XYZ file of C-alpha atoms in Angstrom:
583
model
C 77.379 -21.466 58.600
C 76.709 -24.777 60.508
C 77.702 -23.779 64.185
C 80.776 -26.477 65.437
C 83.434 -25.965 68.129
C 86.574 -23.918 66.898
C 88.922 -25.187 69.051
C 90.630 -27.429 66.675
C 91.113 -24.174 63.668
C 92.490 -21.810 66.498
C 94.805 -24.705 67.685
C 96.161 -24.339 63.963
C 95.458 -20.639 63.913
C 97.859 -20.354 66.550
C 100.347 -23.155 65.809
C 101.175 -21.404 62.493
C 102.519 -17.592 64.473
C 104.473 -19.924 67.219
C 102.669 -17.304 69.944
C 101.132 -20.785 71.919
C 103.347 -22.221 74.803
C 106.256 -25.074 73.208
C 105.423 -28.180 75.884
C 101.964 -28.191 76.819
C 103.697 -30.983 79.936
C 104.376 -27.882 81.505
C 100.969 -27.327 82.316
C 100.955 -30.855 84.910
C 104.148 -28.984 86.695
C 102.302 -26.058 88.150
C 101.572 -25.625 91.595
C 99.130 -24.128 93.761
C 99.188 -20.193 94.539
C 101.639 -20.126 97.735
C 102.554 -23.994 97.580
C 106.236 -23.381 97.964
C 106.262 -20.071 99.830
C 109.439 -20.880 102.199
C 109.479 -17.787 105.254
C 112.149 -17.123 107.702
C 111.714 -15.147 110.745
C 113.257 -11.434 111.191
C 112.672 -9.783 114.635
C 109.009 -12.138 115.295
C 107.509 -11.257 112.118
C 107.304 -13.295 109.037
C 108.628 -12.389 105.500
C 108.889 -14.602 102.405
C 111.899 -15.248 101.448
C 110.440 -15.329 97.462
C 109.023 -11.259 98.946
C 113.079 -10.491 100.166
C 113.357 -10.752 96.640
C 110.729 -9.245 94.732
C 112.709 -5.734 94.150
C 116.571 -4.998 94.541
C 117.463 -2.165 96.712
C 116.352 0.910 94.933
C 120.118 2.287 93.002
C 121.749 5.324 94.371
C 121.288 7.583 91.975
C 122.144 11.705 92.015
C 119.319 13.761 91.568
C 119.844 14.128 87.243
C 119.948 10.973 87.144
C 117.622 8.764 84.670
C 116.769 5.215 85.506
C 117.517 2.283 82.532
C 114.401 0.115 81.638
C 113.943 -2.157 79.042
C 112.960 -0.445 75.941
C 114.408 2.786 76.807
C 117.485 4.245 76.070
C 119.754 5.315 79.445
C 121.120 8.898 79.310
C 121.306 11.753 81.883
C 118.270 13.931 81.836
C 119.838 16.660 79.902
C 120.234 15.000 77.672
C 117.325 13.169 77.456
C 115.361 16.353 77.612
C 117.195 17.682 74.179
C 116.141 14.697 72.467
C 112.797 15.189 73.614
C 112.849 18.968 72.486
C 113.493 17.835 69.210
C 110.748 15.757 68.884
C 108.443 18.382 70.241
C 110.097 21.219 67.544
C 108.742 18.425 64.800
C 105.644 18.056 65.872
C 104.858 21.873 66.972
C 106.000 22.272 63.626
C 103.769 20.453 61.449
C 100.489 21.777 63.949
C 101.676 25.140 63.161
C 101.550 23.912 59.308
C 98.145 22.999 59.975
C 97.096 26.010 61.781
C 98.210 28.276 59.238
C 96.324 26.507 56.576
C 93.297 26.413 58.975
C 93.089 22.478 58.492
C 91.517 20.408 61.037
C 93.495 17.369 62.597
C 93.770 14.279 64.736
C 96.383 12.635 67.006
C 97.312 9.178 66.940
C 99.139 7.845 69.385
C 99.951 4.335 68.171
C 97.589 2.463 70.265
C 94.123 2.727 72.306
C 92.475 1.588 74.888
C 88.984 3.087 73.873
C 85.846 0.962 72.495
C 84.491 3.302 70.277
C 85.517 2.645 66.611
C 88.891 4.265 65.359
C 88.459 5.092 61.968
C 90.081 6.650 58.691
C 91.830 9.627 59.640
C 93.531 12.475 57.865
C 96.002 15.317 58.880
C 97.443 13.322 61.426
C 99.775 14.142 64.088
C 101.923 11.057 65.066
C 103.084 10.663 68.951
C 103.857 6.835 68.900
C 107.571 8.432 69.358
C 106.799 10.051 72.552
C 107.415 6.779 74.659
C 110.240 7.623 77.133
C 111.184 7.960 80.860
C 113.516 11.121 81.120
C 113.436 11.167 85.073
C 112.840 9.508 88.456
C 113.629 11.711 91.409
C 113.600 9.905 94.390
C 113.667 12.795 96.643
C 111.139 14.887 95.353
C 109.369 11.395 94.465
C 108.165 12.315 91.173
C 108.787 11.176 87.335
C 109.047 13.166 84.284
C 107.085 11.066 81.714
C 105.946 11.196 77.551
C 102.439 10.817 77.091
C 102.967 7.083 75.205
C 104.621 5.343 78.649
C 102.083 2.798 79.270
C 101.450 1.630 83.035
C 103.545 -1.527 83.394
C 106.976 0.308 81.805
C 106.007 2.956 84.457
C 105.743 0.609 86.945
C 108.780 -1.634 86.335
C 111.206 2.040 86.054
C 109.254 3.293 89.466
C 109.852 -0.015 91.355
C 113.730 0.061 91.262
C 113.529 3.179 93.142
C 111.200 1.380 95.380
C 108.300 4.483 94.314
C 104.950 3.609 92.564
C 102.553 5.477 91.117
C 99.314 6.314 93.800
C 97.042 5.741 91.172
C 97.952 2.743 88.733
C 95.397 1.871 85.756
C 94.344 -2.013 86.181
C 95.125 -2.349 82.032
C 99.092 -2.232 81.584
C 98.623 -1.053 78.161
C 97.053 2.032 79.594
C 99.464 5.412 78.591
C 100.320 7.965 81.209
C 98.626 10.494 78.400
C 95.597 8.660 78.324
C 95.242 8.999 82.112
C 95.562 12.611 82.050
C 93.044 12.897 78.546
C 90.934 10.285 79.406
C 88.996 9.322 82.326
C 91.077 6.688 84.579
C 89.464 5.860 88.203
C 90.797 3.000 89.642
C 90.991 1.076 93.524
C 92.781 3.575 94.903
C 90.714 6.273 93.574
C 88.278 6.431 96.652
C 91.344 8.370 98.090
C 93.154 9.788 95.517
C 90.787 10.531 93.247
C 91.380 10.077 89.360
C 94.909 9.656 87.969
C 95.003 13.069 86.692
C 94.773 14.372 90.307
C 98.208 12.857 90.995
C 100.037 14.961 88.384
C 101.625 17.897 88.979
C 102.200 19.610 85.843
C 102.314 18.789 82.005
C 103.743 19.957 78.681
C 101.171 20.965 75.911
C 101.276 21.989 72.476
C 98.461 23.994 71.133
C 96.472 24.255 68.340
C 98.382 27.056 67.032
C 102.005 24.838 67.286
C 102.830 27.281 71.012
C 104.667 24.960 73.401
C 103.205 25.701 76.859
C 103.729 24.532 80.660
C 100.690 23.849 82.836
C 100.043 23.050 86.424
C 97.978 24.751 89.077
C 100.551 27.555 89.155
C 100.891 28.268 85.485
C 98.101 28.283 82.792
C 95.844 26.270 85.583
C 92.527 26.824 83.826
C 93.853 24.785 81.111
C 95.473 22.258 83.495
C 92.370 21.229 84.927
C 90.134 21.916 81.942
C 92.478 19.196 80.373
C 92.103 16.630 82.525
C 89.192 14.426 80.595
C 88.908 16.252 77.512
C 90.164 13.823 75.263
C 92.909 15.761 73.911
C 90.611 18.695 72.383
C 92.762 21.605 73.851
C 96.047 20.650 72.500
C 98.576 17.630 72.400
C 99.990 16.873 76.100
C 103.480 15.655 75.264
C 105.108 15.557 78.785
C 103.820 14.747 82.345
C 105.497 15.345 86.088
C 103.717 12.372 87.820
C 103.579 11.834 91.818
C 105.081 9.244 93.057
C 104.908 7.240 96.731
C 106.702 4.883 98.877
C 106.229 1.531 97.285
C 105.689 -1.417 99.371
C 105.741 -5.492 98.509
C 102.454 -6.621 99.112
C 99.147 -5.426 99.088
C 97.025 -7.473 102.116
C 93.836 -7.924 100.320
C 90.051 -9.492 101.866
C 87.589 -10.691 100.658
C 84.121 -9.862 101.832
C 81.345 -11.873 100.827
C 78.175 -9.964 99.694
C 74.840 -11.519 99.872
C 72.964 -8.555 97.648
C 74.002 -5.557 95.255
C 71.923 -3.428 98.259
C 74.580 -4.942 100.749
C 77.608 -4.136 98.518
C 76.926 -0.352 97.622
C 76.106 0.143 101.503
C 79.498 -1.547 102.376
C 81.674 0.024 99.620
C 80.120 3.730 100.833
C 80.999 2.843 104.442
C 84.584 1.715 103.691
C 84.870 4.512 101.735
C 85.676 6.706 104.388
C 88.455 4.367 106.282
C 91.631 6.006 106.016
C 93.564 2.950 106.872
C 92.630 1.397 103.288
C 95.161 2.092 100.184
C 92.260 0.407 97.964
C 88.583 -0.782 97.847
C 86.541 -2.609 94.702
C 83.944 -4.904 94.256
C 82.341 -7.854 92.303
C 78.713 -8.940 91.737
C 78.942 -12.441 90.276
C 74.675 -12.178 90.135
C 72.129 -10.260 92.005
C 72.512 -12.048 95.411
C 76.439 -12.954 95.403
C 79.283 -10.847 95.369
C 82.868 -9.664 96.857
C 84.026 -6.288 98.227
C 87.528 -6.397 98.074
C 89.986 -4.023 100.109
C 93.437 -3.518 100.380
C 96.586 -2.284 102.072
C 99.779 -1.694 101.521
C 102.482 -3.791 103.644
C 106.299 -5.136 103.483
C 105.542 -8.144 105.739
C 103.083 -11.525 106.119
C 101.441 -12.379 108.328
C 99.536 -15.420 109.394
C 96.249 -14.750 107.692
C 96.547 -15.705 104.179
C 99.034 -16.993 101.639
C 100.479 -14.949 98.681
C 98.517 -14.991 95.551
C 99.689 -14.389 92.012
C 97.780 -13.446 88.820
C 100.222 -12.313 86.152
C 101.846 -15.831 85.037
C 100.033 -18.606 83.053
C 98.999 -20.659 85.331
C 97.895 -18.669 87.783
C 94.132 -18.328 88.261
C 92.068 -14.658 86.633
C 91.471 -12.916 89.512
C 87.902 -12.367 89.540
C 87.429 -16.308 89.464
C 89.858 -16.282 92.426
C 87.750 -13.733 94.696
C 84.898 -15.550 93.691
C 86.450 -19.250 95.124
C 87.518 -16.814 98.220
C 83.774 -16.056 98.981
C 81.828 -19.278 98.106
C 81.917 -20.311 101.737
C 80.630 -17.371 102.517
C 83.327 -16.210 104.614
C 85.800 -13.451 104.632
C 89.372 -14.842 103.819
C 92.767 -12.691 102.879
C 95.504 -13.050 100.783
C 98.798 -11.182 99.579
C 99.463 -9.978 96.843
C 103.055 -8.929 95.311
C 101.998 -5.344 94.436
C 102.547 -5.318 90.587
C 100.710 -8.351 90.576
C 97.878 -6.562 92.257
C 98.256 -3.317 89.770
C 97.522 -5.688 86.871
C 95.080 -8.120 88.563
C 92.394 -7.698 85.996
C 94.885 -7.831 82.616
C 94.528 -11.708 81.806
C 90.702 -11.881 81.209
C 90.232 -8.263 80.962
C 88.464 -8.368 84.421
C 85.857 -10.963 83.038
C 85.401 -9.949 79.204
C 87.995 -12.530 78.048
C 85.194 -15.539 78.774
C 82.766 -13.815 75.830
C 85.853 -15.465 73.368
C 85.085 -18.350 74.806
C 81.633 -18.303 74.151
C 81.951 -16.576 71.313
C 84.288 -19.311 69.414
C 82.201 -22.628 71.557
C 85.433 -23.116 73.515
C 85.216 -25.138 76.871
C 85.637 -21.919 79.381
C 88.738 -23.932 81.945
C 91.660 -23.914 83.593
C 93.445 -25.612 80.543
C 92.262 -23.368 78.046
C 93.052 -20.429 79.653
C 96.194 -21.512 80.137
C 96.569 -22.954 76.631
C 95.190 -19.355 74.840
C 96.739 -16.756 77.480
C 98.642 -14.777 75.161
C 95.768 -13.831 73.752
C 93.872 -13.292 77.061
C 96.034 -10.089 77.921
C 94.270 -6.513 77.707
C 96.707 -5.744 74.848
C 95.621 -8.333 72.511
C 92.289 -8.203 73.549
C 91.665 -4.751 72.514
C 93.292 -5.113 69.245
C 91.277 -8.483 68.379
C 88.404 -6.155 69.133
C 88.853 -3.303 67.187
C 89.637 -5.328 64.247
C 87.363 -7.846 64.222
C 84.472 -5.615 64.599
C 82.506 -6.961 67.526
C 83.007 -4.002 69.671
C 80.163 -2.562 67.445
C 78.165 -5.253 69.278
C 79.550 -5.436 72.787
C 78.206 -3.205 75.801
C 81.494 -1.745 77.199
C 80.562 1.336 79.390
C 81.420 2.485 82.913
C 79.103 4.448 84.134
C 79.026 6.806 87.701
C 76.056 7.083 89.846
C 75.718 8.802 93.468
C 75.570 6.094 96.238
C 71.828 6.282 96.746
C 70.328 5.629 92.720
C 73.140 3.052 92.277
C 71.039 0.183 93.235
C 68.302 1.161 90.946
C 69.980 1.364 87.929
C 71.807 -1.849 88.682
C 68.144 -3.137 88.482
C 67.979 -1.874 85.278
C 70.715 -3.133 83.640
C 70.105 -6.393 85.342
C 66.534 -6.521 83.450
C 67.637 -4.614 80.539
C 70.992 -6.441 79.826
C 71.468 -9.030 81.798
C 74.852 -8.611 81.839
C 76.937 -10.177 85.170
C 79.561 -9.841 86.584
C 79.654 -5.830 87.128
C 82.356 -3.963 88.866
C 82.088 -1.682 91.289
C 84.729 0.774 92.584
C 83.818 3.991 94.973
C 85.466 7.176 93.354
C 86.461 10.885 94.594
C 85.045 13.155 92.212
C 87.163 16.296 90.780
C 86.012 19.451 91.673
C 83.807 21.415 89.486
C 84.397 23.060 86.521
C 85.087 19.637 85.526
C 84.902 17.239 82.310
C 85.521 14.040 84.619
C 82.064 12.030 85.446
C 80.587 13.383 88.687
C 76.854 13.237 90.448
C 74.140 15.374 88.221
C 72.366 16.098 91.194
C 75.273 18.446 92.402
C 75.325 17.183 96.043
C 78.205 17.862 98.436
C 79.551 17.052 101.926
C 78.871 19.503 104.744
C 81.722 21.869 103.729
C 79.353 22.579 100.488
C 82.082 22.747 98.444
C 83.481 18.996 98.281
C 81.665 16.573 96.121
C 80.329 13.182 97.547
C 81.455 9.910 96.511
C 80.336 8.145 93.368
C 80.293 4.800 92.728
C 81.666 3.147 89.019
C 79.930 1.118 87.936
C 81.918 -1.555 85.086
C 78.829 -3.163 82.444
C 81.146 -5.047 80.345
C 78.796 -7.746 78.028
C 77.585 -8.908 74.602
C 74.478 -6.742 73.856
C 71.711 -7.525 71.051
C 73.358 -8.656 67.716
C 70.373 -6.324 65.924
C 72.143 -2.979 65.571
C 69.477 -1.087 65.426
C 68.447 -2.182 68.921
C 71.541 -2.385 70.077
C 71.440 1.072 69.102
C 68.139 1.837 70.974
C 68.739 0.043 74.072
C 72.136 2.120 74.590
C 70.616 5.350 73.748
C 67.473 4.248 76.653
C 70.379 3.163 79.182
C 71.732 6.513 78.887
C 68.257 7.980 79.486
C 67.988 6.406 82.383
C 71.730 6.972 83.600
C 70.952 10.365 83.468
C 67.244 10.277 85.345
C 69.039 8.373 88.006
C 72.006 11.797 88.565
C 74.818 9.384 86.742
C 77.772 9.690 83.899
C 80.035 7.620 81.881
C 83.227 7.707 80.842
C 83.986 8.862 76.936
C 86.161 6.314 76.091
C 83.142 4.043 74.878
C 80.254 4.248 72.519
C 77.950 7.349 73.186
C 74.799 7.960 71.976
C 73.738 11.176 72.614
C 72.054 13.826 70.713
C 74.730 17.075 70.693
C 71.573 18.766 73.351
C 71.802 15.563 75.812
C 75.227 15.683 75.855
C 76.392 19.236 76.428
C 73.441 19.476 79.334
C 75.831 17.272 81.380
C 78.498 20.043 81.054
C 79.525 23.428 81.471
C 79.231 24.096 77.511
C 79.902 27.913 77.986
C 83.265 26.994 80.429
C 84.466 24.897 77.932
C 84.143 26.314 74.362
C 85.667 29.495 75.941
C 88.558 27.738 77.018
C 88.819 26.717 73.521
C 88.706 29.937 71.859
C 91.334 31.300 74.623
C 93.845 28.734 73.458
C 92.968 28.838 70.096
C 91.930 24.874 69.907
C 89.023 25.419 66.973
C 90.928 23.403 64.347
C 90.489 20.146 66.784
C 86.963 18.011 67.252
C 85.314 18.972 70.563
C 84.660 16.143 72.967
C 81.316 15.891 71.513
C 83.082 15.059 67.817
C 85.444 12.902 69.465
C 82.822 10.602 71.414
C 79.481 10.327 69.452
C 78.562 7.339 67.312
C 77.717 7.691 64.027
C 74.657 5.802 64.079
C 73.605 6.181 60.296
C 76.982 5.237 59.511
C 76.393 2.094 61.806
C 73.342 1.253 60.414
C 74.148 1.697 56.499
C 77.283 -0.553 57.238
C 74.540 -3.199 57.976
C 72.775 -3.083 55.169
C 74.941 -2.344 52.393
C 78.340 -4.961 51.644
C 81.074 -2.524 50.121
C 83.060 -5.560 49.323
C 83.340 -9.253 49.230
C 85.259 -9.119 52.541
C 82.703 -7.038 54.777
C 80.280 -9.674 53.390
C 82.794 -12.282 54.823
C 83.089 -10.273 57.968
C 79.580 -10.686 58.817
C 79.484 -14.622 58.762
C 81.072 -16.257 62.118
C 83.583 -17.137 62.819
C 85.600 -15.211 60.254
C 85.374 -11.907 62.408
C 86.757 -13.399 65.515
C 89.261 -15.498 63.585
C 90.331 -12.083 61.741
C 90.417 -10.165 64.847
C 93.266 -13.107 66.216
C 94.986 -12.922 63.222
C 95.311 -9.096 63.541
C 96.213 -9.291 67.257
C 99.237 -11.876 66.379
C 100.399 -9.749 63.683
C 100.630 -7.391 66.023
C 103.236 -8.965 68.142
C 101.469 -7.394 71.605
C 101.788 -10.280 73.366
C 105.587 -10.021 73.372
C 105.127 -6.996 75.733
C 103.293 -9.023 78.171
C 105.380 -12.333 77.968
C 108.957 -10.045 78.236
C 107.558 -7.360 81.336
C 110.292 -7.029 83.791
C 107.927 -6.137 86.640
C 106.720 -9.923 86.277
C 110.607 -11.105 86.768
C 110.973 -8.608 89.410
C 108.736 -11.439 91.478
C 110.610 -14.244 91.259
């Protein structure tokens, strides 16, 4: 197919779902981030008066209480918590079904956030139900969550108690389930540690149908062994979550970065500041980058203006820290803290520009504005899925000790080319573990605590040839290994069943699966490898008419937007409450 600019179909793509803004004059109103900030003073310090408003005074509640949200029903906890026991009895019921006939079986929860491909699946257990708030305790600060809660509901219900989350997932499509299952490391992560460290106990039901409590007081082996397993002990169907003293703004600077050498050595050094709630970092290219910190405060001050990031006009962020460093010079802004939770949903950090390229759009302020409900995380990672292309797209975080982090940014850099790359400075969990950690075992002078590792985000198109795209994954993995690193399960993995269980404690973890019984559900291994024959056959043989369709562009992208509309996503982003809690 001759190659031409799209701009003009997807114009009429979207025109015929409605899902594109009504008066494209709005676009000439909009004003510059902290144009018409008004402040007034209280007591010689400065305060917005748009930040007097960004939450109402958090509700006196009792302590049964259960806070109303859009989207979920209000009721006291009691009696939330019977309706929730009858949705467990259901679903321990038909997992006992299975169990008895010894059939294997998969959860689907309605949604992902993983790259890998989803496939056909049979015996499934449904959880898309499990998608409720039963309690906020504002004296013990915690929450009592289902598994399906994605971050921005939790958010919006924490915030009118004037409570967060410590650790908040940067995608607002992210679950509270997937945190604990998955692997979720985040900003505030250098200090925390990952989100399942902020979670007191859970709900499970096993493979055998049991309904079990686990924390580090009851059934901890499982509790921890859970944590980054991917759901292959049992179906978590209830989480306590920690909660902390919200505040209004995050401060954030902006340090300019002059090599990758320069950022790793800065982002290990902030590491250990105390006074920091949150530290990541950018490399636009080998020699130019941001290191970006942050912490927590109710009040302005006199060194930067408030920024926003969650409303159409408003810049992506990472092409806002980048403008904040092209002098050269470290500048500061603040941030309205929800609006710093989701800083990286429109764009997808950076990944939302490959559509651009992808379709021969003109990458600008306009169209970014014109396209943004499709530019969420939501709708990105269903036009993904269905189009195909994340067969074809590098999506991998990857952990490395401080010192071999530089190297294998080297690597990728002549391997990939792929730019920008994130980089965020975690706290590892202690061993037995199945989180990403350092291979080379090292520790702090205790000899018990692991040292910091750094994440590293590669997020790019990779060769269109899938049989070296195959290759070239399978040799960065090589090397992540040779160079003491990990990555996180959620995306594409390569490895042989050998390669893989080396990282691990194989013997730790199959015998926590024959304690709780969990024989009838894939291992992590199952759950995470790529079929690669599968991949390659695909390529070679057309089943149908429309895979032969699929392979011609545009048709897979245009597909994939289709899909995404029909899935009415973007109504969750354009109707979030935490985004009118800021005005």
């Amino acid at each position: 197919m001759k190659s031409r600019n799209l701009a003009k179909p997807i114009a009429r793509l979207i025109s015929r779902y409605h899902v594109a803004p009504t008066q494209l004059s709005n676009f000439s109103k909009t004003t510059q981030v902290g144009q018409t900030s008004s402040y007034c003073n209280h007591g010689g310090k400065y305060q917005s008066i748009a930040a007097q408003k960004l939450y109402p005074q958090p509700p006196s509640l009792q302590f049964h209480s259960f806070t109303t949200i859009t989207g979920y029903q209000s009721c006291q906890k009691d009696s939330a918590m019977n309706e929730h026991k009858k949705r467990i009895e259901t679903i321990s019921e038909t997992i006992r079904d299975f169990y008895k006939r010894k059939l294997k079986w998969r959860v689907d929860h309605g949604s992902t956030n993983s790259t890998r491909p989803t496939g056909v699946k049979k015996n499934v257990v449904r959880l898309d139900g499990l998608s409720n708030i039963l309690n906020i305790d504002p004296e013990r600060k915690t929450c009592l969550v289902e598994p399906n809660v994605p971050m921005d509901r939790l958010v919006e219900a924490t915030l009118k108690f004037g409570l967060m989350p410590p650790v908040v997932m940067e995608f607002p499509g992210i679950t509270v389930g997937g945190g604990y299952s998955g692997t979720c490391g985040e900003s505030s992560s250098f200090k925390h540690g990952f989100f399942d460290r902020t979670i007191n106990s859970a709900e499970m039901i096993l493979a055998t149908g049991e309904v079990i409590s686990i924390s580090s007081k009851e059934n901890a082996d499982l509790f921890y062994a859970g944590a980054g397993a991917m759901g292959t002990f049992g179906v978590t169907t209830l989480i306590e979550l920690q909660l902390q003293q919200a505040k209004k703004f995050v401060k954030v600077k902006y340090l300019p970065m002059t090599s990758v050498k320069k950022a790793i050595e800065t982002i290990q050094f902030l590491s250990s500041d105390s006074k920091l709630d949150y530290i990541d970092g950018i490399m636009f290219s080998p020699t130019s980058g941001v290191v970006i910190t942050g912490c927590l405060a109710d009040t302005l001050d006199s060194d930067g203006p408030i920024a926003r990031f969650s409303r159409r006009n408003d810049p992506w962020f990472y092409l806002h820290a980048k403008d904040q460093v092209k002098a050269g010079i470290a500048k500061a802004d603040f941030i309205p803290v929800a609006d710093y939770f989701f800083r990286y949903d429109r764009g997808g950090f950076w990944v939302g520009a490959a559509a651009f390229r992808y379709f021969k759009i003109p990458f600008n302020r306009f169209t970014r504005w014109a396209l943004d409900d499709f530019l969420h995380t939501r709708m990105m990672y269903t036009a993904l899925h269905t189009s195909g292309q994340s067969k074809k797209f590098v999506v991998q975080d990857l952990a490395l000790p401080y010192k071999t982090a530089e190297e294998f940014i080297d690597y990728t850099h002549t391997e990939f080319n792929i730019w920008p790359l994130w980089l965020c400075p975690l706290k590892p969990s202690p061993m037995p573990t199945m989180h990403p950690r350092s291979l080379f075992g090292e520790t702090e002078s205790d000899g018990q605590t692991p040292k910091g590792i750094l994440n590293i985000g590669l997020w790019g198109w990779g060769p269109k040839d899938t049989k070296i795209f195959h290759e070239k994954n399978k040799a960065l993995e090589s090397k992540l290994k040779s160079l003491g690193g990990m990555k996180w399960l959620y995306a594409h993995t390569y490895y042989e069943p050998e390669e893989f269980w080396q990282q691990f404690d194989r013997k730790w973890y199959e015998d926590l699966r024959n304690k709780y019984k969990a024989s009838l559900l894939p291992n992590v291994y199952e759950k995470a490898k790529v079929n690669l024959r599968a991949d390659e056959k695909g390529q070679k043989i057309k089943s149908s008419f429309f895979h032969y369709l699929m392979e011609k562009w545009p048709l897979p992208g245009l597909y994939g937007i289709k899909k995404a509309i029909e899935s009415r996503s973007y109504i969750a982003a354009r109707k979030s409450e935490w985004k009118k809690m800021l005005l």
